[in-house]
GROMACS .gro file of C-alpha atoms in nm:
model
  172
    1GLY     CA    1  -0.718  -0.343  -0.586
    2LEU     CA    2  -0.553  -0.003  -0.644
    3ALA     CA    3  -0.674   0.079  -0.984
    4HIS     CA    4  -1.055   0.064  -0.864
    5ALA     CA    5  -0.975   0.256  -0.553
    6GLU     CA    6  -0.875   0.532  -0.755
    7SER     CA    7  -1.131   0.502  -1.035
    8ILE     CA    8  -1.357   0.539  -0.722
    9LYS     CA    9  -1.154   0.807  -0.538
   10TYR     CA   10  -1.173   0.585  -0.219
   11LEU     CA   11  -0.873   0.818  -0.082
   12ILE     CA   12  -0.829   0.580   0.255
   13GLY     CA   13  -0.824   0.244   0.039
   14GLN     CA   14  -0.549   0.418  -0.201
   15ALA     CA   15  -0.326   0.523   0.115
   16GLU     CA   16  -0.368   0.170   0.291
   17LEU     CA   17  -0.273  -0.019  -0.057
   18ASN     CA   18   0.000   0.222  -0.150
   19ASP     CA   19   0.159   0.185   0.210
   20LYS     CA   20   0.153  -0.225   0.141
   21LEU     CA   21   0.243  -0.222  -0.200
   22SER     CA   22   0.578  -0.033  -0.067
   23THR     CA   23   0.649  -0.312   0.160
   24VAL     CA   24   0.619  -0.575  -0.103
   25LYS     CA   25   0.832  -0.417  -0.357
   26TYR     CA   26   1.066  -0.372  -0.077
   27LEU     CA   27   1.065  -0.725  -0.020
   28LEU     CA   28   1.081  -0.801  -0.374
   29GLY     CA   29   1.379  -0.607  -0.425
   30GLU     CA   30   1.219  -0.340  -0.644
   31ARG     CA   31   1.363  -0.031  -0.405
   32ASP     CA   32   1.262   0.258  -0.656
   33VAL     CA   33   0.896   0.116  -0.701
   34SER     CA   34   0.853   0.057  -0.332
   35LEU     CA   35   0.979   0.420  -0.272
   36SER     CA   36   0.744   0.557  -0.521
   37HIS     CA   37   0.452   0.421  -0.330
   38ALA     CA   38   0.560   0.484  -0.006
   39LEU     CA   39   0.577   0.867  -0.095
   40ARG     CA   40   0.235   0.854  -0.260
   41ALA     CA   41   0.080   0.685   0.046
   42ILE     CA   42   0.223   0.952   0.279
   43TYR     CA   43   0.079   1.214   0.033
   44LEU     CA   44  -0.251   1.075   0.051
   45PHE     CA   45  -0.249   0.994   0.425
   46GLU     CA   46  -0.162   1.386   0.518
   47THR     CA   47  -0.453   1.445   0.244
   48LEU     CA   48  -0.673   1.231   0.507
   49GLU     CA   49  -0.485   1.419   0.781
   50ASP     CA   50  -0.354   1.097   0.944
   51PRO     CA   51  -0.009   1.171   1.084
   52VAL     CA   52   0.071   0.893   1.277
   53ARG     CA   53   0.042   0.700   0.956
   54VAL     CA   54   0.280   0.985   0.797
   55GLY     CA   55   0.510   0.931   1.058
   56SER     CA   56   0.504   0.571   1.076
   57ILE     CA   57   0.570   0.574   0.681
   58TYR     CA   58   0.840   0.822   0.734
   59CYS     CA   59   1.042   0.574   0.965
   60SER     CA   60   0.941   0.298   0.757
   61ILE     CA   61   1.138   0.451   0.409
   62GLY     CA   62   1.397   0.545   0.659
   63TYR     CA   63   1.494   0.212   0.758
   64GLN     CA   64   1.440   0.007   0.430
   65MET     CA   65   1.705   0.257   0.328
   66LYS     CA   66   1.958   0.215   0.570
   67GLY     CA   67   2.181  -0.021   0.362
   68ARG     CA   68   2.180   0.225   0.068
   69ASP     CA   69   2.260   0.575   0.202
   70MET     CA   70   2.247   0.598   0.508
   71ALA     CA   71   2.217   0.988   0.540
   72LYS     CA   72   1.867   0.974   0.396
   73ALA     CA   73   1.765   0.701   0.632
   74ASN     CA   74   1.862   0.892   0.920
   75SER     CA   75   1.692   1.217   0.769
   76PHE     CA   76   1.378   1.009   0.688
   77MET     CA   77   1.378   0.828   1.048
   78GLN     CA   78   1.443   1.162   1.216
   79LYS     CA   79   1.113   1.299   1.020
   80GLY     CA   80   0.894   1.066   1.094
   81ILE     CA   81   1.020   1.039   1.473
   82SER     CA   82   0.964   1.400   1.497
   83ILE     CA   83   0.618   1.364   1.331
   84LEU     CA   84   0.548   1.064   1.610
   85ILE     CA   85   0.663   1.263   1.914
   86LYS     CA   86   0.420   1.499   1.826
   87ARG     CA   87   0.143   1.253   1.886
   88ASP     CA   88   0.277   1.086   2.124
   89ASN     CA   89   0.189   0.756   1.974
   90SER     CA   90   0.336   0.505   2.222
   91SER     CA   91   0.298   0.184   2.003
   92ALA     CA   92   0.448   0.348   1.634
   93LEU     CA   93   0.722   0.529   1.881
   94GLU     CA   94   0.796   0.193   2.011
   95SER     CA   95   0.909   0.049   1.612
   96ALA     CA   96   1.068   0.394   1.532
   97PHE     CA   97   1.318   0.406   1.810
   98ASN     CA   98   1.376   0.021   1.787
   99ASN     CA   99   1.451   0.075   1.409
  100TYR     CA  100   1.647   0.380   1.465
  101GLY     CA  101   1.866   0.168   1.702
  102VAL     CA  102   1.923  -0.053   1.469
  103LEU     CA  103   2.076   0.234   1.190
  104LYS     CA  104   2.271   0.389   1.484
  105GLU     CA  105   2.418   0.007   1.543
  106MET     CA  106   2.514  -0.012   1.174
  107GLU     CA  107   2.688   0.319   1.203
  108GLY     CA  108   2.928   0.195   1.494
  109LYS     CA  109   2.731   0.451   1.750
  110LEU     CA  110   2.658   0.219   2.009
  111ASP     CA  111   2.580   0.464   2.264
  112SER     CA  112   2.301   0.630   2.010
  113ALA     CA  113   2.165   0.266   1.989
  114GLU     CA  114   2.138   0.192   2.288
  115TYR     CA  115   1.997   0.508   2.385
  116TYR     CA  116   1.731   0.456   2.120
  117TYR     CA  117   1.705   0.079   2.191
  118THR     CA  118   1.630   0.174   2.574
  119LYS     CA  119   1.357   0.404   2.469
  120SER     CA  120   1.173   0.105   2.299
  121PHE     CA  121   1.202  -0.117   2.557
  122LYS     CA  122   1.064   0.135   2.824
  123LEU     CA  123   0.758   0.162   2.567
  124VAL     CA  124   0.711  -0.202   2.521
  125SER     CA  125   0.763  -0.263   2.878
  126LEU     CA  126   0.466   0.005   3.014
  127ALA     CA  127   0.256  -0.184   2.751
  128ASN     CA  128   0.329  -0.528   2.889
  129ASP     CA  129   0.407  -0.641   2.548
  130SER     CA  130   0.465  -1.011   2.561
  131ILE     CA  131   0.628  -0.984   2.242
  132GLY     CA  132   0.810  -0.687   2.188
  133ILE     CA  133   0.979  -0.739   2.520
  134PRO     CA  134   1.174  -1.032   2.459
  135TYR     CA  135   1.291  -0.827   2.143
  136GLY     CA  136   1.382  -0.510   2.300
  137LEU     CA  137   1.589  -0.753   2.554
  138ASN     CA  138   1.768  -0.896   2.247
  139ASN     CA  139   1.863  -0.579   2.121
  140LEU     CA  140   1.987  -0.475   2.441
  141ALA     CA  141   2.152  -0.797   2.493
  142GLY     CA  142   2.377  -0.736   2.114
  143ILE     CA  143   2.495  -0.401   2.241
  144ALA     CA  144   2.594  -0.568   2.563
  145LEU     CA  145   2.797  -0.818   2.368
  146LEU     CA  146   2.941  -0.557   2.109
  147ASN     CA  147   3.036  -0.387   2.409
  148ASP     CA  148   3.209  -0.698   2.552
  149ASP     CA  149   3.011  -0.702   2.831
  150PHE     CA  150   2.917  -1.101   2.818
  151ASP     CA  151   2.764  -1.125   3.160
  152GLU     CA  152   2.483  -0.831   3.094
  153ALA     CA  153   2.412  -1.010   2.759
  154LYS     CA  154   2.371  -1.359   2.879
  155SER     CA  155   2.106  -1.218   3.155
  156LEU     CA  156   1.896  -1.008   2.896
  157LEU     CA  157   1.918  -1.326   2.657
  158ASP     CA  158   1.797  -1.538   2.928
  159GLN     CA  159   1.531  -1.320   3.024
  160ALA     CA  160   1.418  -1.303   2.675
  161TYR     CA  161   1.421  -1.689   2.613
  162THR     CA  162   1.206  -1.743   3.017
  163ILE     CA  163   0.945  -1.493   2.846
  164ARG     CA  164   0.986  -1.675   2.509
  165LYS     CA  165   0.956  -2.007   2.675
  166ILE     CA  166   0.661  -1.894   2.864
  167ARG     CA  167   0.473  -1.815   2.561
  168LYS     CA  168   0.575  -2.084   2.331
  169ASN     CA  169   0.723  -1.868   2.109
  170GLU     CA  170   0.896  -2.059   1.898
  171TYR     CA  171   1.016  -1.796   1.630
  172GLY     CA  172   1.163  -1.596   1.910
   0.00000   0.00000   0.00000
């Protein structure tokens, strides 16, 4: 594992494993250990000159911090999104914009949430992503519901349901 990758100075392995361990530790509720692994992964991916991975991890940290420190969550998300925009990585930006929309929604900033959900939705639509599109429609439906636009919410949810039914996606 990680100790072996470190002993043979295998940087990409160390970076990948730290990134994965960050996620695992977060899911186990070990927030400080998770952050430590994420920051180590950022350092290693910076050393490897992989800015897309760096930006994605910053966004991941921001998303993970949303329930603990919204100011830091926003700061990490903004830093990650800035890096990803410079690299024009639509796949990473789709996720980043979507997750940033969640933060904005949690803050009660529905116009901002809708803005970022829409940016994410445009990217998944351009990619014809049959998994991402229904999630985007659901997020936009949630904003419509919070704005008491029930007809729009129903229309968006119906579109998402139709796509999921065609794909036989029971999870969605």
